[in-house]
Amino acid sequence: MKILIVGGGGREHALAWKLARDRRHPVLFCAPGNAGTAELGINVPIPAEDIDGVVAWARREKPDLTIIGPEAPLCAGLADRLQAEGFRAFGPCRAAAQLEGSKVFAKSVLQAAGIPTAQSETFTNAEKALAYVRAAKAPLVVKADGLAAGKGVLICANAREAEDAVATAMIHQSFGKAGRQILVEEFLEGEEVSMLALVDGRQAVLLPSAQDHKRALDGDQGLNTGGMGAYSPAPMETADFRKIVLDTIFNPTLKELRRRGITYQGVLYAGLMMTAAGPKVLEFNCRFGDPETQAILPRLKGDLIPAMEACINGNLLPEHAACRPEACVCVVMTAGGYPGAYRKGDTIAGLKEAAALSETMVFHAGTKLEGGQIVTSGGRVLGVTALGRTLAETAEKAYQVVARITFQDAHYRRDIAAKGISRTKT
Ligand code: AMP
Ligand code: GLY
């Protein structure tokens, strides 16, 4: 069986790692992949956003399954293009991917279905948005409608900051087309949790919960990043919580999409805020999270290929998402300076020693092979991951591996999973 994974980050290496263990022993291709995926399959030098390039490769190589990792190709319709040519693709069609591609569309689905979410107003006119934020109660959240590489959400402590945020998006057009429409949202307080589900067009089956760490520095300080680490399970995950999330969020979302004639197939990721009134939706993503996937897939009991095929065929079962009781912790090591300017091309030492340890995985993100060496090539470089009995023990194990890996100016947070660990102790 031939599988193409589209993407080249930590998420895609984790997918390749899980697929490489599948009893079907697939031959893996990754476009474009990284130094980690190169150890498990063949990297194909096609950028994930190059939809024509991926489709042309599929025509030549005829993969049995294509798994689309990032949001950009999904929102641009890669799944539709592949399916139109008779190829099986895991991931939502363009219309369904708008849940991530347009925050205005996502909010309209949430509101129409009566799903708990922040109150929000949509604006296409800067003057009207400015007048609104001057009169509204702070804090406020200003969101660019379209994809903005994780930078399009601005948390504003007061009206002045909110006016600046509106100007950034609509007048200075710092997010390009993505900021032509904006949402101005009520600020929700609470703890965040990522709930991902496999979806087969009809129903959703929840994967284990995970918690991301978005800020660059310990104690949730510093700038927002793509994610500095994740762990699973998140402390709020109980059977009741899962039922509430399924009944009040995932099922009504799919029902509302169906009402609009849209079929969702793939992974649906709901970023939730645990408020005093229960979980509310902050955002939807139309794909696996990064780094959440690195902390979720090692906990998945069964093989991924049958689960993905069931999503495509419309016969998903709860068993497809069954998980192991162990905890999983992923600590992201970044290049110094990330998410600002950072170095590239530094040699990474200690990977062989780390690979020899049991129940730990080093998922590559921004790495590449250069002159026989593995070197840094992105902001998020590695996701050092461990499985273990308790969260505390697992985090310790992950940090022992982190300590063995070195590259120039490496940075990582020292408090990944700390919130979960302190909760499980009390
Ligand atoms: P989003 O891309 O919509 O998930 O936003 C990115 C991050 O901004 C989220 O993970 C939250 O930390 C924060 N955020 C988004 N919307 C809100 C909100 N309404 N209230 C508080 N924080 C928010
Ligand atoms: N970890 C956040 C995301 O994947 O968007």
Short mmCIF file of C-alpha atoms and ligand atoms in Angstrom, two decimals:
data_model
loop_
_atom_site.label_atom_id
_atom_site.label_comp_id
_atom_site.label_asym_id
_atom_site.label_seq_id
_atom_site.Cartn_x
_atom_site.Cartn_y
_atom_site.Cartn_z
CA MET A 1 0.00 0.00 0.00
CA LYS A 2 1.33 3.42 -1.03
CA ILE A 3 0.57 6.42 1.19
CA LEU A 4 1.40 10.06 0.53
CA ILE A 5 1.53 12.40 3.54
CA VAL A 6 1.27 16.07 2.57
CA GLY A 7 3.22 18.39 4.89
CA GLY A 8 6.59 18.51 6.57
CA GLY A 9 6.22 19.33 10.26
CA GLY A 10 6.14 17.49 13.55
CA ARG A 11 2.55 16.46 12.92
CA GLU A 12 3.49 14.79 9.65
CA HIS A 13 6.46 12.97 11.21
CA ALA A 14 4.14 11.71 13.98
CA LEU A 15 1.65 10.51 11.31
CA ALA A 16 4.47 8.75 9.44
CA TRP A 17 5.71 7.17 12.69
CA LYS A 18 2.25 5.79 13.48
CA LEU A 19 1.66 4.61 9.89
CA ALA A 20 5.07 2.89 9.80
CA ARG A 21 3.82 0.67 12.67
CA ASP A 22 0.63 -0.30 10.84
CA ARG A 23 0.17 -4.03 10.14
CA ARG A 24 -0.36 -3.18 6.46
CA HIS A 25 3.29 -1.98 6.26
CA PRO A 26 2.62 0.87 3.85
CA VAL A 27 5.28 2.46 1.68
CA LEU A 28 5.36 6.08 2.84
CA PHE A 29 5.98 9.23 0.82
CA CYS A 30 6.04 12.69 2.34
CA ALA A 31 5.70 15.99 0.46
CA PRO A 32 7.94 17.71 1.35
CA GLY A 33 8.71 15.92 4.67
CA ASN A 34 11.73 16.53 6.88
CA ALA A 35 14.80 14.62 8.08
CA GLY A 36 12.56 12.53 10.38
CA THR A 37 10.13 11.40 7.68
CA ALA A 38 13.13 10.58 5.46
CA GLU A 39 14.00 7.79 7.90
CA LEU A 40 10.55 6.21 7.50
CA GLY A 41 9.86 6.74 3.83
CA ILE A 42 10.71 8.80 0.79
CA ASN A 43 10.56 12.59 0.81
CA VAL A 44 9.15 14.13 -2.35
CA PRO A 45 10.36 17.71 -3.00
CA ILE A 46 6.89 19.25 -3.47
CA PRO A 47 5.76 22.02 -1.08
CA ALA A 48 2.49 21.21 0.74
CA GLU A 49 0.85 24.30 -0.80
CA ASP A 50 1.70 23.22 -4.36
CA ILE A 51 -1.62 21.59 -5.11
CA ASP A 52 -0.94 21.15 -8.83
CA GLY A 53 2.39 19.53 -7.96
CA VAL A 54 0.77 17.08 -5.52
CA VAL A 55 -1.98 16.17 -8.01
CA ALA A 56 0.59 15.64 -10.78
CA TRP A 57 2.63 13.40 -8.46
CA ALA A 58 -0.52 11.41 -7.60
CA ARG A 59 -1.29 10.88 -11.31
CA ARG A 60 2.20 9.46 -11.80
CA GLU A 61 2.61 7.45 -8.60
CA LYS A 62 -1.00 6.43 -7.91
CA PRO A 63 -1.02 6.47 -4.08
CA ASP A 64 -3.68 4.29 -2.42
CA LEU A 65 -4.24 7.01 0.17
CA THR A 66 -3.20 10.66 0.56
CA ILE A 67 -3.26 12.23 4.02
CA ILE A 68 -3.35 16.01 3.98
CA GLY A 69 -1.68 17.48 7.09
CA PRO A 70 -1.80 21.32 6.94
CA GLU A 71 -4.77 23.66 6.54
CA ALA A 72 -3.58 25.60 3.49
CA PRO A 73 -3.90 22.77 0.93
CA LEU A 74 -7.19 21.62 2.54
CA CYS A 75 -8.69 25.12 2.34
CA ALA A 76 -7.45 25.42 -1.24
CA GLY A 77 -9.30 22.22 -2.22
CA LEU A 78 -6.58 19.55 -2.48
CA ALA A 79 -8.93 16.82 -1.20
CA ASP A 80 -11.55 17.78 -3.84
CA ARG A 81 -8.93 17.73 -6.61
CA LEU A 82 -7.61 14.31 -5.62
CA GLN A 83 -11.08 12.82 -5.20
CA ALA A 84 -12.17 14.22 -8.56
CA GLU A 85 -9.37 12.17 -10.15
CA GLY A 86 -10.39 9.01 -8.30
CA PHE A 87 -7.77 9.12 -5.54
CA ARG A 88 -8.63 8.49 -1.91
CA ALA A 89 -7.78 11.45 0.30
CA PHE A 90 -8.08 11.81 4.07
CA GLY A 91 -9.13 15.35 4.94
CA PRO A 92 -12.17 17.57 4.37
CA CYS A 93 -13.23 19.07 1.05
CA ARG A 94 -12.75 22.78 0.48
CA ALA A 95 -16.30 23.70 1.56
CA ALA A 96 -15.94 21.81 4.87
CA ALA A 97 -12.41 23.15 5.47
CA GLN A 98 -13.91 26.65 5.57
CA LEU A 99 -14.58 25.91 9.24
CA GLU A 100 -10.89 26.81 9.63
CA GLY A 101 -10.42 28.90 6.48
CA SER A 102 -13.07 31.46 7.41
CA LYS A 103 -13.73 32.40 11.02
CA VAL A 104 -16.87 34.24 9.85
CA PHE A 105 -18.18 31.01 8.28
CA ALA A 106 -17.27 29.02 11.43
CA LYS A 107 -19.08 31.55 13.62
CA SER A 108 -22.17 31.42 11.44
CA VAL A 109 -22.25 27.61 11.77
CA LEU A 110 -21.76 27.86 15.54
CA GLN A 111 -24.47 30.48 15.93
CA ALA A 112 -26.96 28.74 13.62
CA ALA A 113 -26.51 25.48 15.54
CA GLY A 114 -26.72 27.13 18.97
CA ILE A 115 -23.25 25.87 19.96
CA PRO A 116 -21.60 27.56 22.98
CA THR A 117 -19.07 30.13 21.69
CA ALA A 118 -17.96 33.71 22.35
CA GLN A 119 -20.44 36.42 21.34
CA SER A 120 -19.21 38.07 18.21
CA GLU A 121 -19.88 40.69 15.54
CA THR A 122 -18.64 40.56 11.94
CA PHE A 123 -17.34 43.65 10.10
CA THR A 124 -16.35 44.37 6.52
CA ASN A 125 -16.10 48.12 7.12
CA ALA A 126 -13.24 49.57 9.22
CA GLU A 127 -15.19 52.67 10.38
CA LYS A 128 -18.05 50.54 11.68
CA ALA A 129 -15.62 48.17 13.42
CA LEU A 130 -13.80 51.11 15.06
CA ALA A 131 -17.07 52.62 16.31
CA TYR A 132 -18.10 49.25 17.69
CA VAL A 133 -14.87 48.57 19.63
CA ARG A 134 -14.91 52.11 21.10
CA ALA A 135 -18.31 51.41 22.61
CA ALA A 136 -17.86 47.71 23.51
CA LYS A 137 -16.74 46.35 26.87
CA ALA A 138 -13.03 45.38 26.99
CA PRO A 139 -11.18 43.04 26.90
CA LEU A 140 -12.00 42.18 23.28
CA VAL A 141 -10.63 39.74 20.74
CA VAL A 142 -10.15 40.92 17.15
CA LYS A 143 -9.85 38.12 14.58
CA ALA A 144 -8.99 38.24 10.90
CA ASP A 145 -11.46 36.08 8.99
CA GLY A 146 -9.02 34.10 6.84
CA LEU A 147 -5.88 32.02 7.32
CA ALA A 148 -3.11 34.16 8.80
CA ALA A 149 -0.51 31.55 9.87
CA GLY A 150 -1.69 31.71 13.48
CA LYS A 151 -1.13 35.48 13.71
CA GLY A 152 -4.62 36.73 12.93
CA VAL A 153 -6.02 36.72 16.49
CA LEU A 154 -5.35 39.84 18.58
CA ILE A 155 -6.29 39.95 22.27
CA CYS A 156 -7.01 43.55 23.25
CA ALA A 157 -7.02 44.70 26.89
CA ASN A 158 -8.80 48.00 26.14
CA ALA A 159 -10.56 49.98 23.41
CA ARG A 160 -7.30 51.64 22.31
CA GLU A 161 -5.65 48.24 21.63
CA ALA A 162 -8.80 47.05 19.89
CA GLU A 163 -8.75 50.13 17.61
CA ASP A 164 -5.10 49.36 16.78
CA ALA A 165 -6.04 45.75 16.05
CA VAL A 166 -8.86 46.77 13.71
CA ALA A 167 -6.45 49.15 11.94
CA THR A 168 -3.79 46.42 11.67
CA ALA A 169 -6.22 44.05 9.96
CA MET A 170 -8.46 46.37 7.92
CA ILE A 171 -6.51 49.57 7.23
CA HIS A 172 -2.86 48.42 7.12
CA GLN A 173 -4.00 45.02 5.80
CA SER A 174 -1.20 43.26 7.70
CA PHE A 175 -2.91 39.88 7.12
CA GLY A 176 -3.59 40.56 3.44
CA LYS A 177 -6.93 39.30 2.15
CA ALA A 178 -7.45 37.36 5.38
CA GLY A 179 -8.22 40.62 7.21
CA ARG A 180 -10.79 42.08 4.80
CA GLN A 181 -13.47 40.78 7.13
CA ILE A 182 -12.96 40.65 10.87
CA LEU A 183 -14.75 39.35 13.93
CA VAL A 184 -14.81 41.27 17.17
CA GLU A 185 -15.38 38.82 19.97
CA GLU A 186 -16.12 38.69 23.65
CA PHE A 187 -13.00 37.64 25.62
CA LEU A 188 -13.50 34.24 27.25
CA GLU A 189 -11.73 33.29 30.42
CA GLY A 190 -10.69 29.80 31.42
CA GLU A 191 -8.33 26.98 30.52
CA GLU A 192 -7.91 25.87 26.92
CA VAL A 193 -8.19 22.32 25.65
CA SER A 194 -7.95 20.79 22.19
CA MET A 195 -10.55 18.17 21.31
CA LEU A 196 -9.98 16.34 18.04
CA ALA A 197 -12.38 13.91 16.44
CA LEU A 198 -12.30 11.52 13.52
CA VAL A 199 -15.26 12.29 11.27
CA ASP A 200 -16.70 10.00 8.58
CA GLY A 201 -19.24 12.30 6.95
CA ARG A 202 -22.01 11.25 9.33
CA GLN A 203 -20.57 11.03 12.79
CA ALA A 204 -17.66 12.10 14.96
CA VAL A 205 -15.62 9.85 17.25
CA LEU A 206 -13.49 11.78 19.75
CA LEU A 207 -9.76 11.20 20.03
CA PRO A 208 -8.03 11.65 23.41
CA SER A 209 -7.92 15.26 24.66
CA ALA A 210 -4.74 17.32 24.59
CA GLN A 211 -3.51 20.65 25.87
CA ASP A 212 -1.21 22.88 23.82
CA HIS A 213 1.21 25.53 25.18
CA LYS A 214 0.99 28.48 22.80
CA ARG A 215 3.28 31.05 24.44
CA ALA A 216 7.05 30.94 23.91
CA LEU A 217 8.10 31.15 27.57
CA ASP A 218 7.42 29.34 30.85
CA GLY A 219 4.31 30.34 32.76
CA ASP A 220 2.49 31.21 29.50
CA GLN A 221 4.64 34.32 29.03
CA GLY A 222 6.14 35.70 25.83
CA LEU A 223 4.85 35.70 22.28
CA ASN A 224 2.32 33.35 20.71
CA THR A 225 3.87 30.48 18.77
CA GLY A 226 2.65 27.54 16.72
CA GLY A 227 2.80 25.51 19.94
CA MET A 228 5.67 24.83 22.37
CA GLY A 229 4.47 21.45 23.60
CA ALA A 230 1.42 19.36 24.32
CA TYR A 231 0.28 16.61 26.59
CA SER A 232 -2.55 14.12 26.72
CA PRO A 233 -4.90 13.60 28.50
CA ALA A 234 -5.83 17.17 29.46
CA PRO A 235 -6.85 17.51 33.12
CA MET A 236 -10.52 18.34 32.42
CA GLU A 237 -11.13 15.18 30.38
CA THR A 238 -13.74 12.99 32.06
CA ALA A 239 -16.40 10.75 30.51
CA ASP A 240 -18.95 13.50 31.25
CA PHE A 241 -16.79 16.14 29.59
CA ARG A 242 -16.42 13.98 26.46
CA LYS A 243 -20.17 13.48 26.29
CA ILE A 244 -20.85 17.23 26.64
CA VAL A 245 -18.29 18.02 23.93
CA LEU A 246 -19.78 15.46 21.55
CA ASP A 247 -23.42 16.35 22.23
CA THR A 248 -23.14 20.14 22.39
CA ILE A 249 -20.30 20.80 19.94
CA PHE A 250 -19.32 18.10 17.44
CA ASN A 251 -22.72 16.57 16.65
CA PRO A 252 -24.55 19.91 16.20
CA THR A 253 -21.67 21.18 14.02
CA LEU A 254 -21.93 18.20 11.67
CA LYS A 255 -25.71 18.48 11.60
CA GLU A 256 -25.55 22.17 10.66
CA LEU A 257 -22.97 21.43 7.93
CA ARG A 258 -25.21 18.68 6.54
CA ARG A 259 -28.13 21.10 6.57
CA ARG A 260 -25.99 23.33 4.33
CA GLY A 261 -25.20 20.38 2.06
CA ILE A 262 -21.59 20.03 3.28
CA THR A 263 -20.09 16.64 4.17
CA TYR A 264 -17.11 16.65 6.55
CA GLN A 265 -14.58 13.82 6.35
CA GLY A 266 -11.23 13.80 8.16
CA VAL A 267 -10.17 15.23 11.49
CA LEU A 268 -12.15 18.06 13.05
CA TYR A 269 -10.33 19.91 15.81
CA ALA A 270 -12.23 22.13 18.23
CA GLY A 271 -10.15 24.57 20.28
CA LEU A 272 -12.22 24.99 23.44
CA MET A 273 -12.21 27.33 26.42
CA MET A 274 -13.37 25.75 29.66
CA THR A 275 -15.46 28.62 31.03
CA ALA A 276 -17.49 28.70 34.24
CA ALA A 277 -20.51 27.95 32.01
CA GLY A 278 -18.86 24.91 30.38
CA PRO A 279 -16.78 24.38 27.22
CA LYS A 280 -17.12 27.03 24.50
CA VAL A 281 -15.62 26.93 21.00
CA LEU A 282 -12.72 29.34 20.34
CA GLU A 283 -11.93 28.00 16.90
CA PHE A 284 -12.18 25.04 14.57
CA ASN A 285 -9.28 23.54 12.69
CA CYS A 286 -9.90 21.21 9.78
CA ARG A 287 -6.91 18.94 10.47
CA PHE A 288 -4.74 17.31 13.11
CA GLY A 289 -3.20 19.83 15.56
CA ASP A 290 0.50 20.46 15.81
CA PRO A 291 1.90 19.63 18.40
CA GLU A 292 -1.25 17.94 19.79
CA THR A 293 -0.94 15.08 17.29
CA GLN A 294 2.51 14.21 18.64
CA ALA A 295 0.88 13.69 22.08
CA ILE A 296 -2.26 11.94 20.79
CA LEU A 297 -1.08 9.40 18.20
CA PRO A 298 1.26 7.50 20.56
CA ARG A 299 -1.83 6.90 22.75
CA LEU A 300 -3.91 5.48 19.90
CA LYS A 301 -4.39 1.74 20.48
CA GLY A 302 -5.16 0.53 16.97
CA ASP A 303 -3.80 1.19 13.52
CA LEU A 304 -4.37 4.49 11.77
CA ILE A 305 -5.02 3.17 8.24
CA PRO A 306 -8.28 1.37 9.11
CA ALA A 307 -9.44 4.43 11.08
CA MET A 308 -8.73 6.75 8.13
CA GLU A 309 -10.31 4.36 5.64
CA ALA A 310 -13.40 4.19 7.86
CA CYS A 311 -13.61 8.01 7.74
CA ILE A 312 -13.47 7.92 3.94
CA ASN A 313 -15.90 4.97 3.64
CA GLY A 314 -18.38 6.32 6.20
CA ASN A 315 -18.18 3.39 8.63
CA LEU A 316 -16.28 4.81 11.57
CA LEU A 317 -16.56 2.97 14.92
CA PRO A 318 -15.65 4.06 18.47
CA GLU A 319 -12.89 1.38 18.42
CA HIS A 320 -11.07 3.34 15.72
CA ALA A 321 -10.22 6.02 18.28
CA ALA A 322 -9.65 3.72 21.28
CA CYS A 323 -6.71 4.88 23.33
CA ARG A 324 -4.16 3.48 25.75
CA PRO A 325 -4.28 4.57 29.39
CA GLU A 326 -0.73 5.93 29.38
CA ALA A 327 -0.03 9.66 29.42
CA CYS A 328 1.93 11.32 26.63
CA VAL A 329 4.03 14.50 26.78
CA CYS A 330 5.64 16.32 23.83
CA VAL A 331 8.23 19.05 24.52
CA VAL A 332 9.00 21.21 21.48
CA MET A 333 12.61 22.32 21.05
CA THR A 334 12.86 25.50 18.98
CA ALA A 335 15.61 27.54 17.40
CA GLY A 336 16.58 30.46 19.68
CA GLY A 337 14.61 33.61 18.84
CA TYR A 338 11.53 31.76 17.52
CA PRO A 339 8.79 32.98 16.89
CA GLY A 340 10.93 35.97 15.84
CA ALA A 341 14.05 35.70 13.67
CA TYR A 342 16.13 32.56 14.23
CA ARG A 343 19.18 30.70 12.89
CA LYS A 344 19.02 27.77 10.48
CA GLY A 345 21.56 25.15 9.45
CA ASP A 346 22.90 24.24 12.91
CA THR A 347 23.88 20.61 13.46
CA ILE A 348 21.68 18.67 15.89
CA ALA A 349 23.60 16.30 18.19
CA GLY A 350 22.31 13.47 20.38
CA LEU A 351 19.53 12.16 18.12
CA LYS A 352 20.98 8.61 17.84
CA GLU A 353 21.31 8.25 21.61
CA ALA A 354 17.76 9.55 22.04
CA ALA A 355 16.39 7.10 19.46
CA ALA A 356 17.75 4.16 21.48
CA LEU A 357 15.55 4.95 24.51
CA SER A 358 12.26 3.08 24.94
CA GLU A 359 8.84 4.74 25.06
CA THR A 360 10.27 8.00 23.77
CA MET A 361 10.00 9.42 20.25
CA VAL A 362 11.78 12.40 18.77
CA PHE A 363 9.47 13.85 16.14
CA HIS A 364 11.21 16.14 13.68
CA ALA A 365 9.67 19.43 12.54
CA GLY A 366 12.13 21.99 11.12
CA THR A 367 15.00 19.64 10.27
CA LYS A 368 16.75 18.60 7.09
CA LEU A 369 19.63 16.44 5.91
CA GLU A 370 22.69 18.38 4.82
CA GLY A 371 25.98 16.70 3.99
CA GLY A 372 24.99 13.57 5.92
CA GLN A 373 24.12 15.60 9.04
CA ILE A 374 20.73 16.50 10.46
CA VAL A 375 20.53 20.28 10.78
CA THR A 376 17.92 22.80 11.91
CA SER A 377 15.77 24.32 9.17
CA GLY A 378 12.78 25.89 10.92
CA GLY A 379 11.56 27.60 14.10
CA ARG A 380 10.08 24.54 15.74
CA VAL A 381 12.85 21.96 15.34
CA LEU A 382 11.90 18.82 17.30
CA GLY A 383 9.01 17.45 19.36
CA VAL A 384 10.56 15.26 22.06
CA THR A 385 7.82 12.90 23.16
CA ALA A 386 7.44 10.29 25.90
CA LEU A 387 4.75 7.81 26.95
CA GLY A 388 4.43 6.77 30.58
CA ARG A 389 2.25 5.75 33.48
CA THR A 390 1.65 9.16 35.05
CA LEU A 391 1.95 12.65 33.60
CA ALA A 392 4.71 13.55 36.08
CA GLU A 393 6.80 10.49 35.23
CA THR A 394 6.22 11.01 31.51
CA ALA A 395 7.22 14.68 31.55
CA GLU A 396 10.39 13.76 33.43
CA LYS A 397 11.19 11.12 30.82
CA ALA A 398 10.65 13.60 27.97
CA TYR A 399 12.91 16.18 29.64
CA GLN A 400 15.64 13.54 30.13
CA VAL A 401 15.69 13.09 26.36
CA VAL A 402 15.59 16.86 25.76
CA ALA A 403 18.72 17.15 27.93
CA ARG A 404 20.60 14.76 25.59
CA ILE A 405 19.83 16.70 22.41
CA THR A 406 21.83 19.80 21.61
CA PHE A 407 22.01 22.43 18.89
CA GLN A 408 23.11 26.06 18.89
CA ASP A 409 20.74 28.34 20.86
CA ALA A 410 18.14 25.59 21.41
CA HIS A 411 15.15 26.78 23.42
CA TYR A 412 12.31 24.91 25.09
CA ARG A 413 9.78 25.47 27.83
CA ARG A 414 10.48 23.73 31.12
CA ASP A 415 6.84 23.59 32.23
CA ILE A 416 5.14 21.46 29.58
CA ALA A 417 2.34 19.44 31.29
CA ALA A 418 2.95 21.27 34.61
CA LYS A 419 -0.71 22.35 34.81
CA GLY A 420 -1.87 18.79 34.33
CA ILE A 421 0.65 17.45 36.82
CA SER A 422 -0.40 19.90 39.57
CA ARG A 423 -4.08 19.01 38.98
CA THR A 424 -3.52 15.26 39.18
CA LYS A 425 -1.64 15.71 42.48
CA THR A 426 -4.53 17.46 44.20
P1 AMP B 1 -7.88 31.00 17.44
O1 AMP B 1 -6.96 30.98 16.26
O2 AMP B 1 -9.25 31.54 17.16
O3 AMP B 1 -7.88 29.75 18.24
O4 AMP B 1 -7.20 31.95 18.48
C1 AMP B 1 -5.88 31.72 18.92
C2 AMP B 1 -5.82 31.86 20.42
O5 AMP B 1 -6.37 33.11 20.81
C3 AMP B 1 -6.65 30.83 21.16
O6 AMP B 1 -5.95 29.63 21.34
C4 AMP B 1 -6.88 31.54 22.47
O7 AMP B 1 -5.75 31.47 23.29
C5 AMP B 1 -7.06 32.97 22.04
N1 AMP B 1 -8.48 33.30 21.84
C6 AMP B 1 -9.18 33.22 20.69
N2 AMP B 1 -10.46 33.62 20.87
C7 AMP B 1 -10.56 33.99 22.16
C8 AMP B 1 -11.63 34.49 22.98
N3 AMP B 1 -12.84 34.72 22.47
N4 AMP B 1 -11.37 34.74 24.28
C9 AMP B 1 -10.15 34.52 24.79
N5 AMP B 1 -9.10 34.05 24.08
C10 AMP B 1 -9.29 33.78 22.79
N1 GLY B 2 -1.71 23.56 18.10
C1 GLY B 2 -2.53 24.47 17.43
C2 GLY B 2 -2.82 24.12 16.04
O1 GLY B 2 -2.49 23.06 15.55
O2 GLY B 2 -3.42 24.93 15.36
#
